[in-house]
Amino acid sequence: MRLIVGALCSVLALTAATAHAQAQADYPNKPIRILVPFAPGGFVDVAARIVGQKLSEKLGQQVIVENRPGGNGFIAVTAAARAPADGYTLLMAHSGEFVVNPAVFAATIPYNLERDFHAITLVSQAPMVLGAKSDGPYKTLADLAAAAKAKPGTVGMSTPGTGSINHLAGEWIGLSMGVKFLHVPYKGGAPAAVAISTGEVPFGMAAVSSAMPQIKAGRVNVLAITTAKKTPVDPSWPTAQEAGAKDVDLSIWSGLFAPKGVPQPIVDKLYAEVAAILQMPDVKEKFAAGGGEVGGMKPAEFTTQIKREGDQLKSIVQAANIKPE
Amino acid sequence: MDIFSNLVIGFSVAVTLKSLAYCFVGVFLGTLIGVLPGIGPVATVAMLLPLTFKLDPATSMIMLAGIYYGAQYGGSTTAILVNIPGESSSVVTTLDGYQMARQGRAGPALGIAAIGSFAAGTVATLIVALFSPPLATIALKFQPADYFSLMVFGLIGAVVLARGSLRKAIAMVVLGLLLGLVGTDVNSGVMRFTFGAPALAEGISFVALAMGMFGVAEVIYNLEQRGQDRQVFTSKLGRVLPSRAELSFSKWSIVRGTALGSILGILPGGGALLASFAAYTIEKKVARAPRDFGNGDIRGVAAPESANNAGAQTSFIPMLTLGIPSNPTMALMIGALMIQGIQPGPEVMTQRPELFWGIIASMWIGNLFLLMLNLPMIGLWVKLLAVPYRLLFPAILVFCCIGVFTINNNVFDLFQLVAFSGIGYVLLKLGCEPAPLVLGLVLGPMMEEYLRRALLISLGDPLVLLASPISAGFLIAAAALLVSIAVPAIRATREQAMKE
Amino acid sequence: MRIRSQTDFWCGLLFVAVGAAVIVLAQEYRFGTSARMGPGYFPTLLGSLMAVLGLTLALPALAIDGERLPKLHWRPLAMVLLGIAVFGITLEYLGFVAAIFALVAVAGLADPDLKPIEIALVALFMVLFSTGIFVLLLGLPIRLWPNL
């Protein structure tokens, strides 16, 4: 019995080997996998599926989105770093993996952007919003800061988790205004946003897409957004800097990466294709629906942005004393 | 604005050829993945997401919703036939459903599941149509303390799931709670009991545990007997549909299950999860002759299946009106809506009535499709049990492995399956039943999360648990339930000790 | 002293051991106070509860008659568990088709009544059936063949 199995295995192995020899000729000639560090449904997963579908139409090859959730993104990112550098395994990651994790986990993080990856391009980015209950006592960021100053550590702030980018954005706003909020973590963006509208917490830091249902229903007011630039979603929302939080500028983004060692022509080709896809009107529209603006910046620029944000957050993490226990 | 004209709008959307076709595709795929253990609706919906980019919002939601409740429906099939619960909601169905199958009553078990689900689906659809907005505000009233007390109530009810020793049942709940601790602690971000394995950061794989402790452990247990001694299923093929007597016997169980499921489904913080467990517990407490539960009582299939399907329908209320997903599949559907440029929320009902009412109308049609699809299939399923067990068991193992792997595409989950199969077998041998453990695993992390959040927000004041009437009510109910379970058990032990 | 209910006694002892292990491991995490619980609070509490429950099971077992320890059957247990583990390893390195063959072949040894030809046929059937459904129809991202 085991002989039969063994023989079958080796026959199969041989056929696969001959097929592989032709693989170098012109890229792509087999399906491409995009690893995603989240369960299906979040904005990174949706970004991967939108880009993946267009990429598949343009390249004439199937593009498969593979969800590898868990472990702060460590699972998907390390799997992508270890995958063969042939351009058939890509990674769609978000700020958490390459900006927040290095700042929070420092030495214990099992991957390194420059050592393990080529950044291909920024796919989309969006501000986070600081939302407060619309019939609550806080109408401006100044109100909130005054309350937190009067009673330090008692004004609750909901976020989608300890060490999430939303958490760090909230801490940054607190630091720059010289106050300390009470951090109340939730399991994911939607519950954290709902907690604002039920009055569980007086305010919270949410992605635009998570907070939008509550904002549209009139239950949550936006007191500030976390980027220095206004958002086209609603230009009347003040930026954190306008509202009094000096220097604060942080977005939440998704980006496409390839393992280090992928031949440069393939990286260039992928960049050109994805950059073109991001300019398509229907793609722009789909990202805009979640409050995002499409990216498309060159690999070098993207890497610079990641490093700049990473350095900023390192100082925030140190100042706010956030660490995994 | 009356309900009648709304439903007319809804049906005019749902009864077009295109909608009917996509609705059918949805429920068909849903049933298929529900029957195949472990392939969750999340993976299926995710794969069909790009397809919906090309459809209009109503049609795509009709199809995706069909997959969701079709999977709930199909999930009971493997639970009954081979003791494999693909998701938490079908764990309870294994208790009596699988026993019925072993006694040659797989047909009536599957039949009552289908009929109960249809009845529950019809009622729940009506509830969604009539009361969505007021019910959504109830969901918003629930604060962390209230959820905590609801979980406490649910956990005490979990003890009733077992038919054997009370002390072992309590120990199993606690063991489930302990296993639930594995993973990232929401409040502090600390990874607990993960032993350095990043795959455990999200906690123990529920599917691996349920399939191991129920499906695989049962396979090993059955393989102990050899040849002629092995009577896993009686050789005689019984009825294919439930008899009139069985239907009237389980009538009130369906009604109670539907009512309970409809209410719990509205609560986004774990309510729908509780529905089938709570329905079983209540049935066992109120029904005449509760001793039959666990030995193939048809009411033990009818009530949880009805509750489960009713909850699946009403969990659309918080999603459509508040944008709160009750589970990962719902989160994915919200993603699908957003890609279409629609923000779920109360304004969907007023600004896009054709979408809102179209989905509701299609739910009822989908349930009808499910009934028509599933009743004729029962005969086929029942015949499957006639396959000799020595040929059947490798197939069961293959499906378990594929199911566990495809949840996260992670081989590590298969090693979890190995561990839990072994643990499940030993526990089975020691007379410890896994159902209370599963509920502990599912509810434990939420219970801790809500309690600590309640205390965090109240700045450490434990009275917050009694200050809210909802929370206080659940705690009183939990205490009453505890007394009603403990008193007869203590009396029985004392009598036994006296006799010695 | 005679143990009168062996199953309950050993079962209880097992629970005590689990509870104690959890308590020990939980000391790594901050305990906190009742008002502000740390990540170690719940585990310590639950571990203690587990240990106490184990005692309530084990101690009466010394006095009240009960069942003898059941016999464990090692062959089906070992072969089924080994089969699943082999499936995992094979899937990682040799792909889906080889993994199914490996699983059915190893797990098949759990039942001595199963003939080699039946194992081969079941394996072949499962390969065709699951490739058809999971890979072709549902399009799951599963690698069929070894990645060379």
XYZ file of C-alpha atoms in Angstrom, chain B residues 8-500:
493
model
C -45.131 44.773 -1.956
C -41.994 46.765 -2.735
C -39.935 43.944 -1.299
C -41.558 41.164 -3.237
C -41.477 43.161 -6.462
C -37.686 43.170 -6.056
C -37.340 39.612 -4.819
C -39.687 37.931 -7.298
C -37.853 38.856 -10.446
C -36.189 36.096 -12.406
C -32.749 37.501 -11.623
C -33.345 37.795 -7.882
C -34.883 34.351 -7.682
C -31.955 32.864 -9.560
C -29.318 34.487 -7.330
C -31.317 33.673 -4.226
C -31.353 30.042 -5.318
C -27.623 30.063 -6.054
C -27.053 31.526 -2.597
C -29.103 29.026 -0.645
C -27.817 26.137 -2.750
C -24.182 27.067 -2.130
C -25.023 27.764 1.487
C -26.556 24.331 1.965
C -23.596 22.735 0.227
C -20.995 24.395 2.428
C -23.174 23.845 5.465
C -23.274 20.130 4.750
C -19.514 19.985 4.163
C -18.218 20.301 7.687
C -15.994 23.220 8.446
C -16.154 25.125 5.172
C -17.646 28.166 6.763
C -19.903 30.729 5.152
C -17.144 33.310 5.681
C -14.822 31.637 3.191
C -17.620 31.184 0.671
C -18.941 34.720 0.921
C -15.373 36.012 0.626
C -14.819 34.037 -2.560
C -18.023 35.292 -4.128
C -17.350 38.893 -3.163
C -15.635 39.869 -6.444
C -18.625 38.420 -8.293
C -20.918 40.853 -6.498
C -18.918 43.842 -7.788
C -20.764 43.379 -11.048
C -24.240 42.949 -9.529
C -26.563 45.599 -8.166
C -26.602 45.907 -4.354
C -29.974 44.216 -3.804
C -29.124 41.176 -5.902
C -25.727 40.710 -4.343
C -27.104 40.990 -0.820
C -29.876 38.541 -1.660
C -27.280 36.012 -2.773
C -24.876 36.577 0.132
C -27.683 36.436 2.682
C -28.821 33.194 1.072
C -25.381 31.689 1.610
C -25.455 32.756 5.236
C -28.775 31.268 6.281
C -28.412 28.353 3.866
C -25.237 27.399 5.712
C -27.029 27.589 9.067
C -29.576 25.202 7.609
C -27.121 22.749 6.065
C -24.940 22.692 9.176
C -27.437 20.519 10.986
C -27.071 17.728 8.423
C -23.561 16.602 9.389
C -24.305 17.256 13.042
C -27.140 14.734 12.864
C -25.561 12.201 10.507
C -21.981 11.926 11.771
C -21.839 14.006 14.964
C -19.750 16.778 13.387
C -20.811 20.308 14.294
C -19.380 22.712 11.720
C -20.207 25.746 13.839
C -21.143 26.513 17.382
C -24.844 26.672 16.579
C -25.016 23.034 15.505
C -23.221 21.661 18.576
C -26.520 21.296 20.398
C -28.096 19.506 17.452
C -25.560 16.696 17.798
C -26.824 15.835 21.291
C -30.153 14.338 20.261
C -29.864 14.440 16.474
C -26.946 12.016 16.301
C -28.587 9.667 18.791
C -31.689 9.669 16.604
C -29.560 8.810 13.567
C -27.998 5.887 15.409
C -31.446 4.577 16.203
C -32.381 4.688 12.522
C -34.325 7.933 12.911
C -32.033 10.196 10.873
C -34.929 10.966 8.524
C -37.287 12.416 11.128
C -34.379 14.285 12.739
C -33.401 15.941 9.463
C -37.050 16.483 8.619
C -37.913 18.224 11.867
C -34.789 20.361 11.534
C -35.929 21.477 8.086
C -39.550 22.036 9.073
C -38.665 23.752 12.342
C -36.174 25.995 10.566
C -38.727 26.951 7.939
C -41.389 27.785 10.508
C -38.864 29.776 12.534
C -37.558 31.512 9.421
C -41.039 32.582 8.407
C -41.873 34.032 11.807
C -38.480 35.704 12.178
C -38.740 37.266 8.718
C -42.051 38.754 9.739
C -40.496 40.089 12.938
C -37.689 41.696 10.966
C -40.241 43.281 8.632
C -42.502 44.570 11.402
C -40.214 45.591 14.235
C -36.724 46.333 12.920
C -36.396 49.937 14.085
C -37.751 49.527 17.646
C -35.807 46.293 18.139
C -32.599 47.937 17.011
C -32.894 50.445 19.834
C -33.131 47.548 22.309
C -29.781 46.324 21.042
C -28.337 49.765 21.759
C -29.604 49.639 25.353
C -27.363 46.683 26.219
C -24.297 47.816 28.119
C -21.229 45.721 29.012
C -22.661 44.811 32.436
C -25.853 43.515 30.795
C -23.926 41.342 28.372
C -21.830 39.985 31.225
C -24.911 38.929 33.166
C -26.452 37.384 30.057
C -23.280 35.313 29.631
C -23.383 34.201 33.286
C -26.973 33.092 32.743
C -25.959 31.229 29.584
C -23.074 29.459 31.304
C -25.205 28.202 34.159
C -27.676 26.977 31.562
C -24.809 25.112 29.876
C -24.699 22.677 32.779
C -28.163 21.466 31.785
C -26.797 20.363 28.400
C -25.161 17.319 29.967
C -27.131 14.229 30.814
C -24.637 12.612 33.226
C -22.862 13.776 36.367
C -23.575 17.336 37.442
C -20.124 17.900 38.933
C -18.474 16.742 35.722
C -20.715 19.046 33.684
C -19.688 22.029 35.816
C -16.041 20.993 35.502
C -16.458 20.851 31.718
C -17.863 24.390 31.643
C -14.858 25.572 33.666
C -12.466 23.653 31.418
C -14.089 25.394 28.447
C -13.623 28.751 30.155
C -9.959 27.894 30.750
C -9.431 26.953 27.114
C -11.150 30.197 26.162
C -8.414 32.114 27.999
C -5.879 31.117 25.361
C -5.103 34.011 23.070
C -4.784 37.787 23.194
C -6.456 39.390 26.182
C -8.622 42.164 24.752
C -8.212 44.460 27.726
C -4.443 44.418 28.090
C -3.228 43.062 24.748
C -1.257 40.343 26.579
C -0.987 36.962 24.871
C -1.988 34.368 27.436
C -1.178 30.660 27.337
C -0.068 30.815 23.702
C 3.318 29.200 24.423
C 4.915 31.315 21.740
C 2.662 30.084 18.917
C 1.408 33.104 16.974
C -1.451 30.998 15.586
C -2.884 30.815 19.099
C -2.986 34.596 19.453
C -6.568 34.623 18.185
C -7.451 31.832 20.581
C -8.116 28.165 20.120
C -9.651 27.243 16.777
C -13.287 26.608 17.589
C -13.795 24.386 14.569
C -10.748 22.259 15.431
C -12.003 21.789 18.982
C -15.604 21.008 18.037
C -14.651 18.617 15.238
C -12.042 16.923 17.399
C -14.137 16.486 20.500
C -17.324 15.526 18.697
C -16.532 14.142 15.259
C -13.086 12.543 15.525
C -13.415 11.378 19.155
C -16.652 9.652 18.161
C -14.890 7.954 15.224
C -12.164 6.607 17.526
C -14.771 5.494 20.037
C -16.708 3.638 17.337
C -13.572 1.972 15.952
C -12.991 0.239 19.288
C -15.650 -2.257 18.388
C -14.736 -4.488 15.520
C -16.598 -6.369 12.825
C -19.987 -7.724 13.850
C -19.908 -6.050 17.274
C -19.854 -2.623 15.717
C -23.361 -1.284 15.488
C -22.817 2.409 14.900
C -26.077 2.775 13.047
C -28.970 0.325 13.098
C -29.172 -1.438 9.782
C -32.847 -0.796 9.253
C -33.692 2.365 7.361
C -36.448 4.189 9.181
C -38.973 6.727 7.990
C -37.720 9.511 5.797
C -40.027 12.183 7.204
C -41.269 12.807 10.723
C -44.600 11.222 11.531
C -47.706 13.231 12.396
C -47.281 12.258 16.047
C -43.670 13.449 16.076
C -44.705 16.737 14.486
C -47.378 17.466 17.028
C -45.017 16.343 19.814
C -42.434 18.940 18.840
C -44.875 21.707 17.924
C -44.419 23.743 21.099
C -40.680 23.194 21.081
C -40.559 24.864 17.679
C -42.640 27.772 18.964
C -40.465 28.271 22.048
C -37.267 27.897 20.049
C -38.455 30.436 17.494
C -39.399 32.975 20.150
C -36.111 32.631 22.003
C -33.998 32.680 18.849
C -35.754 35.765 17.519
C -35.072 37.694 20.715
C -31.461 36.630 21.209
C -30.620 37.139 17.527
C -31.151 40.871 17.951
C -28.277 41.220 20.416
C -25.080 41.707 18.427
C -22.688 40.928 21.288
C -23.020 37.152 21.184
C -26.810 36.777 21.432
C -27.344 34.669 18.307
C -24.604 32.336 19.512
C -26.564 31.567 22.644
C -29.838 30.921 20.839
C -29.586 27.192 20.169
C -28.000 26.415 23.559
C -30.590 28.411 25.457
C -33.442 26.806 23.522
C -32.216 23.323 24.425
C -31.754 24.232 28.087
C -35.232 25.689 28.342
C -36.760 22.698 26.554
C -35.094 20.305 28.961
C -36.366 22.335 31.913
C -39.978 22.801 30.817
C -40.725 19.692 28.758
C -42.500 16.642 30.076
C -40.294 13.538 30.426
C -36.957 15.417 30.179
C -35.074 12.180 30.767
C -35.264 11.385 27.068
C -33.104 14.395 26.237
C -29.690 13.251 25.128
C -31.016 9.872 24.062
C -32.661 10.923 20.826
C -35.547 13.164 21.824
C -36.967 14.850 18.744
C -37.730 17.991 20.764
C -33.982 18.280 21.387
C -33.542 18.782 17.641
C -36.652 20.835 16.933
C -36.097 23.583 19.515
C -32.417 24.450 18.915
C -32.757 24.223 15.128
C -35.715 26.615 15.179
C -33.916 28.952 17.553
C -30.800 28.884 15.439
C -32.578 29.765 12.229
C -34.747 32.432 13.854
C -31.623 33.987 15.353
C -29.869 33.892 11.990
C -32.711 35.927 10.493
C -33.133 38.469 13.263
C -29.386 39.063 13.481
C -29.912 40.989 10.239
C -31.687 43.664 12.308
C -28.598 45.119 14.003
C -26.680 44.757 10.752
C -29.155 46.533 8.493
C -30.299 49.184 10.927
C -27.170 49.894 12.977
C -24.319 48.586 10.859
C -23.257 46.271 13.703
C -22.133 42.847 12.514
C -23.171 39.984 14.831
C -20.595 37.607 13.387
C -17.799 37.450 10.808
C -20.154 36.623 7.922
C -22.196 39.722 8.677
C -19.015 41.799 8.814
C -18.221 40.559 5.347
C -21.685 41.487 4.086
C -21.215 44.993 5.454
C -17.956 45.051 3.500
C -19.855 44.008 0.387
C -22.400 46.785 0.892
C -19.663 49.365 1.364
C -17.987 48.338 -1.862
C -21.329 49.075 -3.474
C -21.226 52.520 -1.896
C -23.928 51.823 0.691
C -23.437 52.503 4.385
C -25.619 50.188 6.457
C -27.658 52.184 8.929
C -31.176 53.423 9.561
C -31.197 55.526 6.417
C -30.953 52.406 4.262
C -34.582 51.751 5.125
C -35.775 55.180 4.048
C -33.387 55.944 1.222
C -33.119 52.491 -0.315
C -36.461 50.827 0.517
C -36.124 48.483 -2.441
C -32.865 47.156 -1.001
C -34.066 46.773 2.576
C -37.451 45.227 1.814
C -36.081 43.248 -1.104
C -33.640 41.478 1.226
C -36.407 40.777 3.731
C -38.754 39.374 1.093
C -35.943 37.272 -0.328
C -35.263 35.794 3.096
C -38.679 34.230 3.161
C -38.348 33.011 -0.422
C -34.913 31.652 0.410
C -36.358 29.715 3.341
C -38.953 28.221 1.024
C -36.206 27.226 -1.417
C -34.337 25.621 1.451
C -37.306 23.542 2.450
C -37.876 22.415 -1.140
C -34.175 21.697 -1.572
C -33.667 19.850 1.689
C -36.709 17.639 2.122
C -36.031 15.562 -1.023
C -32.357 15.276 -0.050
C -33.158 13.567 3.233
C -33.710 10.198 1.591
C -30.235 10.418 0.094
C -28.592 11.353 3.397
C -30.300 8.504 5.194
C -29.032 6.023 2.603
C -25.521 7.322 3.173
C -25.603 5.807 6.643
C -25.998 2.364 5.060
C -22.393 2.587 3.790
C -20.245 0.226 5.932
C -18.582 2.191 8.723
C -15.100 1.012 7.757
C -15.506 2.878 4.455
C -17.355 5.819 5.964
C -14.890 6.755 8.695
C -11.915 7.648 6.454
C -14.225 9.956 4.508
C -15.399 11.612 7.737
C -11.769 12.199 8.722
C -10.907 13.698 5.328
C -13.781 16.175 5.576
C -12.826 17.124 9.123
C -9.228 17.783 8.072
C -10.166 19.863 5.039
C -12.693 21.826 7.052
C -10.265 22.615 9.855
C -7.488 23.583 7.447
C -9.523 25.905 5.234
C -10.756 28.068 8.116
C -7.379 29.848 8.401
C -5.347 28.039 5.714
C -3.020 27.101 8.516
C -1.531 23.646 9.105
C -1.152 24.475 12.791
C -4.930 24.166 13.154
C -4.632 20.510 12.111
C -2.327 19.889 15.056
C -4.938 21.502 17.256
C -7.394 18.996 15.781
C -5.059 16.148 16.769
C -4.806 17.476 20.327
C -8.516 18.000 20.828
C -9.414 14.655 19.279
C -7.186 12.934 21.828
C -8.458 15.034 24.739
C -12.036 14.515 23.578
C -11.595 10.751 23.469
C -10.150 10.629 26.992
C -12.920 12.863 28.340
C -15.521 10.688 26.644
C -13.997 7.659 28.322
C -14.107 9.409 31.695
C -17.794 10.187 31.254
C -17.317 13.918 30.654
C -19.537 15.375 27.932
C -18.079 18.003 25.607
C -21.191 20.171 24.991
C -20.904 22.274 28.179
C -17.196 22.694 27.452
C -17.942 24.141 24.031
C -20.306 26.719 25.455
C -17.719 27.665 28.060
C -15.135 28.112 25.327
C -17.424 30.318 23.267
C -18.826 32.448 26.072
C -15.818 32.629 28.392
C -13.745 35.192 26.511
C -16.785 37.417 25.988
C -17.776 37.143 29.635
C -14.357 38.223 30.831
C -14.175 40.977 28.226
C -17.553 42.454 29.193
C -16.946 42.199 32.939
C -13.582 43.888 32.776
C -14.870 46.550 30.433
C -17.851 47.222 32.697
C -15.509 47.650 35.666
C -13.045 49.726 33.644
C -15.727 52.188 32.577
C -17.305 52.341 36.044
C -13.788 52.990 37.417
C -13.913 49.794 39.453
C -17.384 49.997 41.010
C -18.828 46.435 41.119
C -22.339 47.794 41.823
C -22.558 48.545 38.106
C -23.661 44.920 37.701
C -26.759 45.522 39.810
C -27.438 49.116 38.847
C -28.834 48.208 35.444
C -32.222 46.490 35.563
C -31.333 44.242 32.592
C -28.166 43.018 34.254
C -29.806 42.569 37.649
C -32.646 40.625 35.999
C -30.272 38.193 34.303
C -28.304 37.693 37.517
C -31.476 36.896 39.477
C -32.607 34.507 36.735
C -29.168 32.873 36.800
C -29.363 32.401 40.559
C -32.828 30.848 40.251
C -31.631 28.495 37.533
C -28.656 27.501 39.660
C -30.912 26.617 42.591
C -33.268 24.622 40.368
C -30.321 22.595 39.072
C -28.435 22.188 42.321
C -31.187 21.262 44.793
C -32.367 17.998 43.155
C -28.770 16.989 42.488
C -27.640 17.550 46.069
C -30.681 15.642 47.352
C -29.869 12.721 45.048
C -26.238 12.557 46.195
C -27.266 12.643 49.844
C -29.761 9.822 49.351
C -27.099 7.760 47.654
C -24.631 8.412 50.460
C -27.277 7.469 53.075
C -27.893 4.163 51.381
C -24.244 3.149 51.656
